[in-house]
Coordinates of C-alpha atoms in Angstrom, one line a residue:
M3 CA 3.9 70.8 0.7
G4 CA 2.7 67.2 2.0
T5 CA 4.2 65.4 4.9
M6 CA 5.7 62.4 4.8
G7 CA 3.7 59.5 6.0
P8 CA 5.0 56.7 8.4
E9 CA 5.2 54.4 5.6
S10 CA 7.8 56.5 3.4
R11 CA 10.0 57.5 6.2
H12 CA 13.4 55.4 6.1
V13 CA 14.5 54.5 10.0
R14 CA 17.8 52.8 10.1
T15 CA 18.2 49.8 12.4
P16 CA 21.0 49.6 14.2
P17 CA 23.3 46.3 13.6
S18 CA 22.5 43.2 16.5
P19 CA 24.8 42.8 19.0
E20 CA 27.6 40.2 18.0
I21 CA 29.2 37.9 20.2
V22 CA 33.5 38.0 20.1
E23 CA 35.0 35.0 22.1
F24 CA 38.8 34.4 21.9
V25 CA 38.8 32.2 19.1
R26 CA 39.6 31.7 15.7
P27 CA 36.7 33.0 13.6
N28 CA 35.5 30.0 11.4
T29 CA 32.2 30.4 10.4
S30 CA 31.3 31.8 7.1
D31 CA 29.5 35.0 8.0
K32 CA 32.9 35.9 9.4
V33 CA 35.2 34.5 6.5
L34 CA 35.4 36.0 2.9
Y35 CA 36.9 34.5 0.0
V36 CA 38.7 36.6 -2.2
S37 CA 39.6 35.1 -5.9
R38 CA 41.0 36.5 -9.1
I39 CA 44.0 37.9 -7.7
F40 CA 45.8 38.6 -10.5
R41 CA 49.6 36.7 -9.8
K42 CA 51.8 39.4 -11.5
L43 CA 52.8 40.9 -8.0
P44 CA 54.9 38.8 -5.6
E45 CA 53.1 36.8 -2.8
E46 CA 54.1 39.3 0.0
E47 CA 52.9 42.2 -2.0
I48 CA 49.5 41.0 -2.4
Y49 CA 49.4 40.0 1.1
F50 CA 50.3 43.7 2.1
K51 CA 47.6 45.1 0.0
L52 CA 44.6 42.5 1.3
C53 CA 45.5 43.5 4.5
K54 CA 45.8 47.6 3.7
A55 CA 42.4 47.2 1.7
F56 CA 40.4 45.0 4.5
E57 CA 41.5 46.5 7.5
Q58 CA 39.8 49.6 7.2
Y59 CA 36.4 47.5 7.7
G60 CA 37.3 46.1 11.1
L61 CA 39.7 44.2 13.1
I62 CA 41.2 41.2 11.1
N63 CA 42.0 37.7 12.7
D64 CA 44.0 36.5 9.7
V65 CA 44.8 37.4 5.9
Q66 CA 45.7 33.9 4.4
V67 CA 47.0 34.2 0.7
V68 CA 47.1 30.8 -1.3
K69 CA 48.9 30.0 -4.3
P70 CA 47.2 27.4 -6.3
P71 CA 48.8 24.3 -7.5
A72 CA 50.1 23.8 -11.0
Q73 CA 47.6 22.2 -13.3
L74 CA 49.1 19.0 -15.3
Q75 CA 47.9 19.3 -18.8
T76 CA 48.5 16.9 -21.8
A77 CA 51.1 18.2 -24.2
A78 CA 51.0 17.8 -28.2
E79 CA 53.8 14.8 -27.6
G80 CA 51.4 13.0 -25.2
Q81 CA 53.2 14.1 -21.7
Q82 CA 53.0 16.3 -19.2
E83 CA 53.2 19.5 -18.6
E84 CA 53.0 21.8 -15.9
R85 CA 50.6 25.0 -16.6
L86 CA 50.6 28.0 -13.5
T87 CA 46.9 29.3 -13.0
E88 CA 46.9 33.1 -13.7
Y89 CA 45.2 33.8 -10.2
Y90 CA 46.2 33.3 -6.4
Y91 CA 43.1 33.5 -4.1
A92 CA 42.9 34.3 -0.4
F93 CA 41.1 34.1 2.8
I94 CA 40.1 36.9 5.2
K95 CA 39.0 36.3 8.6
F96 CA 36.8 39.0 11.0
Y97 CA 35.8 38.8 14.5
L98 CA 32.3 40.4 13.3
A99 CA 30.5 39.4 10.6
R100 CA 28.8 43.0 9.8
D101 CA 32.7 43.7 9.4
A102 CA 33.2 41.0 6.8
A103 CA 29.6 42.0 5.2
K104 CA 30.7 45.8 4.8
A105 CA 34.2 44.7 3.5
R106 CA 32.5 42.5 0.7
A107 CA 29.9 45.4 -0.4
G108 CA 33.0 47.6 0.0
L109 CA 35.4 45.9 -2.2
N110 CA 33.8 43.1 -4.4
G111 CA 34.9 44.0 -7.8
K112 CA 35.8 47.6 -6.9
Y113 CA 39.3 46.9 -5.6
F114 CA 42.0 46.6 -8.1
I115 CA 45.4 44.5 -7.7
G116 CA 47.6 44.0 -10.4
G117 CA 45.2 46.0 -12.8
Q118 CA 42.7 43.6 -11.9
P119 CA 39.4 43.7 -9.8
I120 CA 38.9 41.3 -7.4
S121 CA 35.9 39.2 -6.2
V122 CA 35.0 39.1 -2.6
Q123 CA 32.7 36.4 -1.4
H124 CA 31.6 34.9 1.9
A125 CA 33.4 31.5 2.2
T126 CA 30.3 29.4 1.8
K127 CA 32.1 25.4 1.7
M128 CA 33.9 25.6 5.0
K129 CA 34.1 22.9 6.9
T130 CA 32.4 22.5 10.2
R131 CA 35.1 22.5 13.1
E132 CA 35.8 23.3 16.7
P133 CA 36.7 27.1 17.3
S134 CA 40.1 26.5 18.3
P135 CA 41.5 29.4 20.9
L136 CA 43.4 32.5 19.6
P137 CA 47.3 32.5 20.1
Y138 CA 48.8 34.6 22.6
S139 CA 49.7 37.4 20.4
K140 CA 45.6 37.6 19.2
C141 CA 44.7 37.2 22.2
L142 CA 46.6 40.7 23.2
D143 CA 45.3 42.2 19.7
L144 CA 41.7 41.6 20.4
A145 CA 41.5 42.6 23.7
N146 CA 43.4 46.2 23.3
H147 CA 40.9 46.3 20.3
Y148 CA 37.8 46.7 22.0
L149 CA 38.9 46.9 25.8
G150 CA 41.8 49.3 25.2
M151 CA 45.2 48.9 26.4
D152 CA 44.2 50.5 29.9
G153 CA 41.3 48.1 29.8
W154 CA 42.6 45.2 31.2
T155 CA 45.8 44.0 33.2
T156 CA 47.3 40.5 33.6
R157 CA 48.6 39.3 37.3
I158 CA 50.7 36.5 37.8
V159 CA 49.3 34.6 40.7
S160 CA 52.1 31.9 41.0
I161 CA 54.4 30.0 39.2
G162 CA 56.6 26.7 39.9
Q163 CA 57.9 23.8 38.4
D164 CA 56.0 20.9 38.7
S165 CA 58.0 18.7 41.8
E166 CA 56.4 15.1 40.4
S167 CA 57.9 15.9 36.8
C168 CA 61.2 17.0 38.6
Q169 CA 61.1 13.6 40.6
H170 CA 60.8 11.4 37.6
D171 CA 63.0 13.2 35.2
P172 CA 65.5 15.6 36.4
N173 CA 65.9 17.1 32.8
S174 CA 62.2 18.0 32.5
L175 CA 61.9 21.5 32.8
R176 CA 58.0 21.8 33.5
Y177 CA 56.5 24.7 34.7
I178 CA 53.2 25.8 35.8
C179 CA 51.8 29.2 36.1
V180 CA 48.5 30.8 37.6
V181 CA 47.4 34.2 35.9
R182 CA 44.5 36.4 36.6
I183 CA 43.3 39.0 34.0
E184 CA 41.4 42.0 35.5
I185 CA 39.0 43.9 33.4
R186 CA 38.9 47.2 34.3
G187 CA 35.5 49.6 34.5
W188 CA 33.5 46.2 34.9
D189 CA 34.7 44.9 38.2
M190 CA 35.1 41.4 36.3
S191 CA 38.4 38.9 37.0
C192 CA 39.2 35.7 35.4
Q193 CA 42.3 32.9 36.2
G194 CA 43.6 30.7 33.7
V195 CA 46.7 27.9 33.8
G196 CA 49.3 27.4 31.7
L197 CA 51.7 24.7 31.3
G198 CA 55.4 25.3 29.8
E199 CA 58.0 22.7 29.3
K200 CA 61.2 22.2 27.9
T201 CA 63.8 19.2 28.0
L202 CA 67.7 19.9 29.3
E203 CA 69.9 17.4 27.2
P204 CA 71.9 15.7 29.7
T205 CA 75.2 16.7 27.4
R206 CA 74.4 20.6 27.5
P207 CA 73.9 21.6 31.4
Q208 CA 74.5 24.9 30.4
E209 CA 71.1 25.8 28.7
R210 CA 69.5 25.0 32.3
V211 CA 69.2 28.9 32.4
S212 CA 67.7 30.0 29.2
L213 CA 65.7 26.7 29.3
T214 CA 64.3 27.4 32.2
R215 CA 63.3 31.0 31.2
A216 CA 61.6 29.6 28.2
A217 CA 59.6 27.1 29.8
M218 CA 58.5 29.8 32.3
K219 CA 57.6 32.1 30.0
I220 CA 55.8 29.6 27.7
S221 CA 53.7 28.8 30.9
V222 CA 53.1 32.6 31.5
H223 CA 51.6 32.9 27.9
R224 CA 49.6 29.7 27.8
A225 CA 48.4 30.7 31.1
I226 CA 47.0 33.8 29.6
Q227 CA 45.6 32.2 26.7
N228 CA 43.5 30.1 28.8
A229 CA 42.1 33.1 31.1
F230 CA 41.3 34.7 27.9
Q231 CA 38.9 31.7 27.1
K232 CA 36.4 32.5 29.8
V233 CA 36.1 36.3 28.6
I234 CA 33.4 37.0 25.8
L235 CA 32.9 40.5 24.4
V236 CA 29.7 41.4 23.1
V237 CA 29.7 44.3 20.7
L238 CA 26.7 46.6 20.5
G239 CA 25.2 47.7 17.5
N240 CA 26.6 51.4 18.5
G241 CA 30.2 49.8 18.8
K242 CA 30.1 49.9 22.7
V243 CA 31.7 46.9 24.5
A244 CA 29.8 44.7 27.0
V245 CA 31.9 41.8 28.9
E246 CA 30.8 38.7 30.5
I247 CA 32.9 35.9 32.1
N248 CA 32.2 32.0 31.2
S249 CA 32.7 30.3 34.4
T250 CA 32.1 26.7 33.3
V251 CA 35.4 27.1 31.2
P252 CA 38.4 25.3 32.7
D253 CA 41.1 27.1 33.9
G254 CA 43.6 25.0 31.3
I255 CA 45.5 22.5 32.0
P256 CA 43.8 19.6 34.5
H257 CA 45.8 20.7 37.8
S258 CA 43.9 24.0 37.7
T259 CA 44.2 25.2 41.1
E260 CA 47.2 25.8 43.4
E261 CA 46.0 23.3 45.7
E262 CA 45.7 20.4 43.3
T263 CA 49.3 21.2 41.9
Q264 CA 52.5 20.4 43.8
L265 CA 54.9 22.9 42.8
V266 CA 58.4 24.2 43.9
R267 CA 58.0 27.2 44.6
V268 CA 60.1 30.4 42.8
K269 CA 61.0 32.9 44.9
V270 CA 59.6 36.2 43.4
L271 CA 62.0 39.4 43.7
D272 CA 63.5 38.6 47.3
G273 CA 59.1 38.4 48.4
E274 CA 56.5 36.0 49.6
T275 CA 56.5 33.2 47.0
D276 CA 52.4 33.8 47.2
E277 CA 52.2 37.0 46.6
V278 CA 50.6 38.9 43.6
M279 CA 53.1 39.8 40.5
E280 CA 52.9 41.9 37.5
E281 CA 53.6 40.5 34.3
D282 CA 55.9 43.5 33.8
D283 CA 57.8 41.9 36.7
M284 CA 58.2 38.3 34.5
E285 CA 61.5 39.4 33.2
A286 CA 63.0 40.2 36.6
L287 CA 61.9 37.2 38.0
L288 CA 63.2 35.2 35.3
A289 CA 66.5 37.0 35.5
Q290 CA 67.1 35.8 39.2
M291 CA 67.0 32.4 37.4
E292 CA 70.6 32.9 36.5
S293 CA 71.2 32.5 40.3
Y294 CA 69.9 28.8 40.6

């Protein structure tokens, strides 16, 4: 029995590492165009079917189902009449290019919706755009997926009202928050600054507390979003993840440090105003605003 020569052995090359940032995927290698989706089913059902089919290949950023506009055709009498196309189409955005490639190979012509096989191709006609930051909820999803729910924490370093805004407009509820993200296992951390703003109607003073709570919460969420803009995930071919911090990314708003921002301090749980506070304590802090 002969032995296999080196040229006949198949060596499987592991996938190359991929960089994942906390921005919306907008390149053709990560975005799939799904066509020939038979519109026999409701749009909501099509959405859930696509989510279920594609999420088995990796973490999805977004599923967008598009209903084509009605086409105008000339009727026999010379009048225009609408004719609905028989198909929807959709865009599926992955964070990893290799996940998108696997989904295309696994589903193109092989997955059926409404009894019809769908077509899955890379979205090659995308417009070149600057990547936009992920919204707050998507930041949490991405961090939990690759770092684990216990792999990172957030701490509110400070939160307070912009005193300059108060002086110019007493009805402006403008809060600035500084948040620090700590990534366990890598001994890394980074900060972000967020701005939350609401305007109080002079005729509705009773809404001050609820609007203050809303402005503070927005500032915290935006600070977390901006902090995550510094985090870079390197997903290796074996699925393991390395983390880097891009210190050149701005903290968020122009006033990026406490020293540069004039804040009206908010007392934190009867403690000092400059102590570090867990994000879980935010609701307790917001509840304290009832007494102001």
